[in-house]
Amino acid sequence: MNYIKAKYTIPGRSYTFKTEDSVKAGDTVVNDKGAKLTVTDESVDMAWVETYGVNKVAAVRKYVEPVDAGESEDK
């Protein structure tokens, strides 16, 4: 499990999330409600994670661009 910082598209602060995907700063991730976030290069304060509990940190996954209906992955 990786812990990352990411922020929503509106200007504001970064929040801590957990992910099983390999992501880097600038990547787009989505939460369980489908909201897009951008991964920042800020470091995660693991003391905060341990204090408040890993179960309170929301999970995100790497965003994958959907394939257009008219396009085929097999060309």
mmCIF file of N, CA, C and O in Angstrom:
data_model
loop_
_atom_site.group_PDB
_atom_site.id
_atom_site.type_symbol
_atom_site.label_atom_id
_atom_site.label_comp_id
_atom_site.label_asym_id
_atom_site.label_seq_id
_atom_site.Cartn_x
_atom_site.Cartn_y
_atom_site.Cartn_z
ATOM 1 N N MET A 1 0.848 -1.179 0.000
ATOM 2 C CA MET A 1 0.000 0.000 0.000
ATOM 3 C C MET A 1 0.890 1.236 0.000
ATOM 4 O O MET A 1 1.811 1.344 0.797
ATOM 5 N N ASN A 2 0.598 2.158 -0.907
ATOM 6 C CA ASN A 2 1.329 3.425 -0.983
ATOM 7 C C ASN A 2 0.456 4.534 -0.425
ATOM 8 O O ASN A 2 -0.761 4.529 -0.617
ATOM 9 N N TYR A 3 1.061 5.490 0.220
ATOM 10 C CA TYR A 3 0.344 6.667 0.703
ATOM 11 C C TYR A 3 0.836 7.858 -0.096
ATOM 12 O O TYR A 3 2.042 8.061 -0.257
ATOM 13 N N ILE A 4 -0.111 8.622 -0.650
ATOM 14 C CA ILE A 4 0.221 9.737 -1.532
ATOM 15 C C ILE A 4 -0.541 10.983 -1.106
ATOM 16 O O ILE A 4 -1.490 10.902 -0.332
ATOM 17 N N LYS A 5 -0.119 12.118 -1.632
ATOM 18 C CA LYS A 5 -0.854 13.372 -1.478
ATOM 19 C C LYS A 5 -1.437 13.702 -2.839
ATOM 20 O O LYS A 5 -0.785 13.559 -3.876
ATOM 21 N N ALA A 6 -2.701 14.122 -2.841
ATOM 22 C CA ALA A 6 -3.369 14.505 -4.086
ATOM 23 C C ALA A 6 -4.348 15.614 -3.775
ATOM 24 O O ALA A 6 -4.783 15.770 -2.639
ATOM 25 N N LYS A 7 -4.655 16.408 -4.801
ATOM 26 C CA LYS A 7 -5.616 17.496 -4.602
ATOM 27 C C LYS A 7 -6.682 17.457 -5.674
ATOM 28 O O LYS A 7 -6.455 16.986 -6.782
ATOM 29 N N TYR A 8 -7.849 17.944 -5.291
ATOM 30 C CA TYR A 8 -8.967 18.040 -6.225
ATOM 31 C C TYR A 8 -8.673 19.134 -7.240
ATOM 32 O O TYR A 8 -7.744 19.915 -7.074
ATOM 33 N N THR A 9 -9.462 19.218 -8.307
ATOM 34 C CA THR A 9 -9.201 20.178 -9.377
ATOM 35 C C THR A 9 -9.380 21.624 -8.926
ATOM 36 O O THR A 9 -8.782 22.515 -9.504
ATOM 37 N N ILE A 10 -10.199 21.844 -7.909
ATOM 38 C CA ILE A 10 -10.338 23.210 -7.400
ATOM 39 C C ILE A 10 -9.096 23.560 -6.592
ATOM 40 O O ILE A 10 -8.497 22.690 -5.966
ATOM 41 N N PRO A 11 -8.666 24.826 -6.624
ATOM 42 C CA PRO A 11 -7.479 25.192 -5.857
ATOM 43 C C PRO A 11 -7.682 24.917 -4.368
ATOM 44 O O PRO A 11 -8.755 25.142 -3.832
ATOM 45 N N GLY A 12 -6.665 24.425 -3.759
ATOM 46 C CA GLY A 12 -6.762 24.125 -2.340
ATOM 47 C C GLY A 12 -5.614 23.257 -1.879
ATOM 48 O O GLY A 12 -4.630 23.077 -2.585
ATOM 49 N N ARG A 13 -5.777 22.681 -0.709
ATOM 50 C CA ARG A 13 -4.706 21.892 -0.139
ATOM 51 C C ARG A 13 -4.752 20.456 -0.627
ATOM 52 O O ARG A 13 -5.761 19.992 -1.157
ATOM 53 N N SER A 14 -3.650 19.750 -0.405
ATOM 54 C CA SER A 14 -3.573 18.337 -0.757
ATOM 55 C C SER A 14 -4.045 17.491 0.419
ATOM 56 O O SER A 14 -3.897 17.876 1.574
ATOM 57 N N TYR A 15 -4.596 16.333 0.104
ATOM 58 C CA TYR A 15 -5.068 15.399 1.109
ATOM 59 C C TYR A 15 -4.303 14.092 0.971
ATOM 60 O O TYR A 15 -3.783 13.780 -0.095
ATOM 61 N N THR A 16 -4.278 13.314 2.031
ATOM 62 C CA THR A 16 -3.593 12.026 2.026
ATOM 63 C C THR A 16 -4.557 10.932 1.581
ATOM 64 O O THR A 16 -5.682 10.857 2.045
ATOM 65 N N PHE A 17 -4.084 10.086 0.676
ATOM 66 C CA PHE A 17 -4.849 8.958 0.167
ATOM 67 C C PHE A 17 -3.962 7.729 0.145
ATOM 68 O O PHE A 17 -2.743 7.835 0.174
ATOM 69 N N LYS A 18 -4.591 6.562 0.045
ATOM 70 C CA LYS A 18 -3.823 5.335 -0.131
ATOM 71 C C LYS A 18 -4.164 4.737 -1.483
ATOM 72 O O LYS A 18 -5.271 4.921 -1.998
ATOM 73 N N THR A 19 -3.194 4.047 -2.077
ATOM 74 C CA THR A 19 -3.408 3.425 -3.380
ATOM 75 C C THR A 19 -2.507 2.207 -3.519
ATOM 76 O O THR A 19 -1.431 2.156 -2.928
ATOM 77 N N GLU A 20 -2.971 1.250 -4.296
ATOM 78 C CA GLU A 20 -2.156 0.091 -4.615
ATOM 79 C C GLU A 20 -1.459 0.280 -5.960
ATOM 80 O O GLU A 20 -0.603 -0.504 -6.329
ATOM 81 N N ASP A 21 -1.837 1.330 -6.681
ATOM 82 C CA ASP A 21 -1.255 1.605 -7.993
ATOM 83 C C ASP A 21 0.048 2.370 -7.854
ATOM 84 O O ASP A 21 0.273 3.075 -6.869
ATOM 85 N N SER A 22 0.891 2.255 -8.856
ATOM 86 C CA SER A 22 2.134 3.009 -8.908
ATOM 87 C C SER A 22 1.843 4.348 -9.585
ATOM 88 O O SER A 22 1.505 4.388 -10.769
ATOM 89 N N VAL A 23 1.930 5.433 -8.828
ATOM 90 C CA VAL A 23 1.643 6.760 -9.365
ATOM 91 C C VAL A 23 2.789 7.702 -9.028
ATOM 92 O O VAL A 23 3.557 7.461 -8.100
ATOM 93 N N LYS A 24 2.876 8.783 -9.798
ATOM 94 C CA LYS A 24 3.897 9.807 -9.560
ATOM 95 C C LYS A 24 3.247 11.178 -9.645
ATOM 96 O O LYS A 24 2.088 11.297 -10.073
ATOM 97 N N ALA A 25 3.957 12.200 -9.242
ATOM 98 C CA ALA A 25 3.433 13.567 -9.275
ATOM 99 C C ALA A 25 2.947 13.907 -10.681
ATOM 100 O O ALA A 25 3.610 13.605 -11.669
ATOM 101 N N GLY A 26 1.752 14.489 -10.737
ATOM 102 C CA GLY A 26 1.161 14.876 -12.015
ATOM 103 C C GLY A 26 0.166 13.864 -12.558
ATOM 104 O O GLY A 26 -0.639 14.191 -13.431
ATOM 105 N N ASP A 27 0.204 12.621 -12.066
ATOM 106 C CA ASP A 27 -0.755 11.603 -12.505
ATOM 107 C C ASP A 27 -2.151 11.951 -12.003
ATOM 108 O O ASP A 27 -2.312 12.610 -10.983
ATOM 109 N N THR A 28 -3.151 11.479 -12.717
ATOM 110 C CA THR A 28 -4.539 11.659 -12.302
ATOM 111 C C THR A 28 -5.025 10.372 -11.660
ATOM 112 O O THR A 28 -4.791 9.286 -12.185
ATOM 113 N N VAL A 29 -5.691 10.517 -10.524
ATOM 114 C CA VAL A 29 -6.292 9.391 -9.820
ATOM 115 C C VAL A 29 -7.766 9.709 -9.586
ATOM 116 O O VAL A 29 -8.171 10.862 -9.705
ATOM 117 N N VAL A 30 -8.560 8.685 -9.291
ATOM 118 C CA VAL A 30 -9.979 8.889 -8.998
ATOM 119 C C VAL A 30 -10.324 8.224 -7.672
ATOM 120 O O VAL A 30 -9.762 7.197 -7.318
ATOM 121 N N ASN A 31 -11.264 8.846 -6.951
ATOM 122 C CA ASN A 31 -11.721 8.253 -5.704
ATOM 123 C C ASN A 31 -12.898 7.334 -5.985
ATOM 124 O O ASN A 31 -13.309 7.159 -7.140
ATOM 125 N N ASP A 32 -13.486 6.761 -4.945
ATOM 126 C CA ASP A 32 -14.569 5.803 -5.143
ATOM 127 C C ASP A 32 -15.846 6.429 -5.689
ATOM 128 O O ASP A 32 -16.727 5.742 -6.188
ATOM 129 N N LYS A 33 -15.954 7.761 -5.644
ATOM 130 C CA LYS A 33 -17.126 8.452 -6.197
ATOM 131 C C LYS A 33 -16.878 8.945 -7.622
ATOM 132 O O LYS A 33 -17.734 9.572 -8.220
ATOM 133 N N GLY A 34 -15.676 8.701 -8.151
ATOM 134 C CA GLY A 34 -15.352 9.089 -9.516
ATOM 135 C C GLY A 34 -14.751 10.470 -9.669
ATOM 136 O O GLY A 34 -14.515 10.922 -10.782
ATOM 137 N N ALA A 35 -14.497 11.164 -8.545
ATOM 138 C CA ALA A 35 -13.889 12.496 -8.621
ATOM 139 C C ALA A 35 -12.408 12.371 -8.978
ATOM 140 O O ALA A 35 -11.703 11.512 -8.444
ATOM 141 N N LYS A 36 -11.958 13.215 -9.903
ATOM 142 C CA LYS A 36 -10.563 13.193 -10.331
ATOM 143 C C LYS A 36 -9.707 14.067 -9.408
ATOM 144 O O LYS A 36 -10.127 15.151 -9.005
ATOM 145 N N LEU A 37 -8.512 13.578 -9.111
ATOM 146 C CA LEU A 37 -7.543 14.311 -8.300
ATOM 147 C C LEU A 37 -6.195 14.241 -9.003
ATOM 148 O O LEU A 37 -5.935 13.313 -9.773
ATOM 149 N N THR A 38 -5.335 15.209 -8.722
ATOM 150 C CA THR A 38 -3.997 15.220 -9.271
ATOM 151 C C THR A 38 -3.001 14.929 -8.159
ATOM 152 O O THR A 38 -3.030 15.564 -7.101
ATOM 153 N N VAL A 39 -2.113 13.958 -8.405
ATOM 154 C CA VAL A 39 -1.099 13.594 -7.425
ATOM 155 C C VAL A 39 -0.079 14.726 -7.336
ATOM 156 O O VAL A 39 0.385 15.241 -8.355
ATOM 157 N N THR A 40 0.257 15.133 -6.095
ATOM 158 C CA THR A 40 1.265 16.172 -5.881
ATOM 159 C C THR A 40 2.564 15.520 -5.431
ATOM 160 O O THR A 40 2.595 14.330 -5.120
ATOM 161 N N ASP A 41 3.622 16.303 -5.393
ATOM 162 C CA ASP A 41 4.916 15.752 -4.984
ATOM 163 C C ASP A 41 5.201 15.981 -3.497
ATOM 164 O O ASP A 41 6.319 15.824 -3.055
ATOM 165 N N GLU A 42 4.157 16.309 -2.731
ATOM 166 C CA GLU A 42 4.329 16.518 -1.301
ATOM 167 C C GLU A 42 4.533 15.185 -0.595
ATOM 168 O O GLU A 42 3.972 14.171 -0.995
ATOM 169 N N SER A 43 5.325 15.194 0.462
ATOM 170 C CA SER A 43 5.548 13.961 1.212
ATOM 171 C C SER A 43 4.411 13.727 2.204
ATOM 172 O O SER A 43 3.794 14.665 2.691
ATOM 173 N N VAL A 44 4.153 12.478 2.474
ATOM 174 C CA VAL A 44 3.091 12.091 3.395
ATOM 175 C C VAL A 44 3.656 11.996 4.804
ATOM 176 O O VAL A 44 4.710 11.415 5.016
ATOM 177 N N ASP A 45 2.950 12.573 5.757
ATOM 178 C CA ASP A 45 3.340 12.502 7.156
ATOM 179 C C ASP A 45 2.813 11.183 7.728
ATOM 180 O O ASP A 45 1.648 11.072 8.087
ATOM 181 N N MET A 46 3.680 10.168 7.779
ATOM 182 C CA MET A 46 3.255 8.849 8.239
ATOM 183 C C MET A 46 2.844 8.865 9.702
ATOM 184 O O MET A 46 2.021 8.049 10.119
ATOM 185 N N ALA A 47 3.356 9.780 10.490
ATOM 186 C CA ALA A 47 2.934 9.898 11.890
ATOM 187 C C ALA A 47 1.449 10.253 11.939
ATOM 188 O O ALA A 47 0.702 9.741 12.773
ATOM 189 N N TRP A 48 1.013 11.124 11.027
ATOM 190 C CA TRP A 48 -0.401 11.493 10.952
ATOM 191 C C TRP A 48 -1.241 10.268 10.594
ATOM 192 O O TRP A 48 -2.274 10.019 11.194
ATOM 193 N N VAL A 49 -0.783 9.501 9.602
ATOM 194 C CA VAL A 49 -1.508 8.307 9.165
ATOM 195 C C VAL A 49 -1.619 7.320 10.328
ATOM 196 O O VAL A 49 -2.684 6.770 10.585
ATOM 197 N N GLU A 50 -0.524 7.097 11.043
ATOM 198 C CA GLU A 50 -0.534 6.147 12.157
ATOM 199 C C GLU A 50 -1.403 6.648 13.307
ATOM 200 O O GLU A 50 -2.061 5.861 13.971
ATOM 201 N N THR A 51 -1.423 7.962 13.538
ATOM 202 C CA THR A 51 -2.218 8.526 14.622
ATOM 203 C C THR A 51 -3.709 8.421 14.348
ATOM 204 O O THR A 51 -4.486 8.012 15.208
ATOM 205 N N TYR A 52 -4.126 8.800 13.157
ATOM 206 C CA TYR A 52 -5.550 8.832 12.830
ATOM 207 C C TYR A 52 -6.061 7.509 12.276
ATOM 208 O O TYR A 52 -7.255 7.328 12.117
ATOM 209 N N GLY A 53 -5.154 6.606 11.956
ATOM 210 C CA GLY A 53 -5.552 5.272 11.504
ATOM 211 C C GLY A 53 -5.616 5.129 10.007
ATOM 212 O O GLY A 53 -6.137 5.989 9.310
ATOM 213 N N VAL A 54 -5.087 4.027 9.553
ATOM 214 C CA VAL A 54 -5.061 3.755 8.121
ATOM 215 C C VAL A 54 -6.459 3.562 7.565
ATOM 216 O O VAL A 54 -6.701 3.818 6.394
ATOM 217 N N ASN A 55 -7.386 3.145 8.384
ATOM 218 C CA ASN A 55 -8.757 2.928 7.916
ATOM 219 C C ASN A 55 -9.492 4.228 7.624
ATOM 220 O O ASN A 55 -10.532 4.223 6.987
ATOM 221 N N LYS A 56 -8.974 5.346 8.112
ATOM 222 C CA LYS A 56 -9.618 6.642 7.873
ATOM 223 C C LYS A 56 -9.093 7.314 6.609
ATOM 224 O O LYS A 56 -9.575 8.360 6.217
ATOM 225 N N VAL A 57 -8.078 6.719 5.970
ATOM 226 C CA VAL A 57 -7.494 7.293 4.756
ATOM 227 C C VAL A 57 -8.218 6.694 3.553
ATOM 228 O O VAL A 57 -8.262 5.478 3.389
ATOM 229 N N ALA A 58 -8.819 7.547 2.738
ATOM 230 C CA ALA A 58 -9.576 7.091 1.570
ATOM 231 C C ALA A 58 -8.654 6.484 0.515
ATOM 232 O O ALA A 58 -7.510 6.899 0.363
ATOM 233 N N ALA A 59 -9.176 5.515 -0.208
ATOM 234 C CA ALA A 59 -8.408 4.862 -1.264
ATOM 235 C C ALA A 59 -8.713 5.502 -2.611
ATOM 236 O O ALA A 59 -9.827 5.951 -2.865
ATOM 237 N N VAL A 60 -7.700 5.569 -3.468
ATOM 238 C CA VAL A 60 -7.851 6.057 -4.837
ATOM 239 C C VAL A 60 -7.189 5.064 -5.777
ATOM 240 O O VAL A 60 -6.398 4.226 -5.357
ATOM 241 N N ARG A 61 -7.528 5.171 -7.055
ATOM 242 C CA ARG A 61 -6.881 4.335 -8.064
ATOM 243 C C ARG A 61 -6.485 5.214 -9.242
ATOM 244 O O ARG A 61 -7.063 6.278 -9.453
ATOM 245 N N LYS A 62 -5.527 4.744 -10.016
ATOM 246 C CA LYS A 62 -5.043 5.494 -11.168
ATOM 247 C C LYS A 62 -6.159 5.628 -12.192
ATOM 248 O O LYS A 62 -6.885 4.678 -12.474
ATOM 249 N N TYR A 63 -6.302 6.827 -12.752
ATOM 250 C CA TYR A 63 -7.328 7.104 -13.754
ATOM 251 C C TYR A 63 -6.886 6.549 -15.096
ATOM 252 O O TYR A 63 -5.758 6.746 -15.536
ATOM 253 N N VAL A 64 -7.794 5.827 -15.746
ATOM 254 C CA VAL A 64 -7.541 5.289 -17.076
ATOM 255 C C VAL A 64 -8.528 5.939 -18.021
ATOM 256 O O VAL A 64 -9.738 5.877 -17.810
ATOM 257 N N GLU A 65 -8.014 6.580 -19.061
ATOM 258 C CA GLU A 65 -8.854 7.257 -20.058
ATOM 259 C C GLU A 65 -9.731 6.232 -20.763
ATOM 260 O O GLU A 65 -9.239 5.222 -21.257
ATOM 261 N N PRO A 66 -11.047 6.452 -20.784
ATOM 262 C CA PRO A 66 -11.935 5.487 -21.462
ATOM 263 C C PRO A 66 -11.717 5.500 -22.971
ATOM 264 O O PRO A 66 -11.370 6.532 -23.548
ATOM 265 N N VAL A 67 -11.935 4.371 -23.598
ATOM 266 C CA VAL A 67 -11.798 4.240 -25.050
ATOM 267 C C VAL A 67 -13.084 4.754 -25.687
ATOM 268 O O VAL A 67 -14.175 4.437 -25.241
ATOM 269 N N ASP A 68 -12.957 5.601 -26.736
ATOM 270 C CA ASP A 68 -14.133 6.126 -27.439
ATOM 271 C C ASP A 68 -14.937 4.975 -28.047
ATOM 272 O O ASP A 68 -14.388 3.968 -28.473
ATOM 273 N N ALA A 69 -16.231 5.147 -28.113
ATOM 274 C CA ALA A 69 -17.121 4.095 -28.633
ATOM 275 C C ALA A 69 -16.798 3.750 -30.083
ATOM 276 O O ALA A 69 -16.952 2.614 -30.497
ATOM 277 N N GLY A 70 -16.326 4.706 -30.874
ATOM 278 C CA GLY A 70 -16.034 4.466 -32.269
ATOM 279 C C GLY A 70 -14.659 3.868 -32.507
ATOM 280 O O GLY A 70 -14.335 3.426 -33.594
ATOM 281 N N GLU A 71 -13.822 3.826 -31.488
ATOM 282 C CA GLU A 71 -12.470 3.314 -31.639
ATOM 283 C C GLU A 71 -12.385 1.898 -31.080
ATOM 284 O O GLU A 71 -13.115 1.518 -30.193
ATOM 285 N N SER A 72 -11.452 1.169 -31.589
ATOM 286 C CA SER A 72 -11.202 -0.178 -31.110
ATOM 287 C C SER A 72 -9.769 -0.253 -30.634
ATOM 288 O O SER A 72 -8.866 0.359 -31.215
ATOM 289 N N GLU A 73 -9.537 -1.003 -29.565
ATOM 290 C CA GLU A 73 -8.162 -1.169 -29.088
ATOM 291 C C GLU A 73 -7.369 -2.050 -30.043
ATOM 292 O O GLU A 73 -6.164 -1.974 -30.111
ATOM 293 N N ASP A 74 -8.057 -2.928 -30.773
ATOM 294 C CA ASP A 74 -7.398 -3.794 -31.752
ATOM 295 C C ASP A 74 -7.448 -3.118 -33.122
ATOM 296 O O ASP A 74 -8.493 -2.999 -33.711
ATOM 297 N N LYS A 75 -6.311 -2.681 -33.587
ATOM 298 C CA LYS A 75 -6.276 -2.008 -34.902
ATOM 299 C C LYS A 75 -5.533 -2.819 -35.901
ATOM 300 O O LYS A 75 -4.703 -3.560 -35.677
#
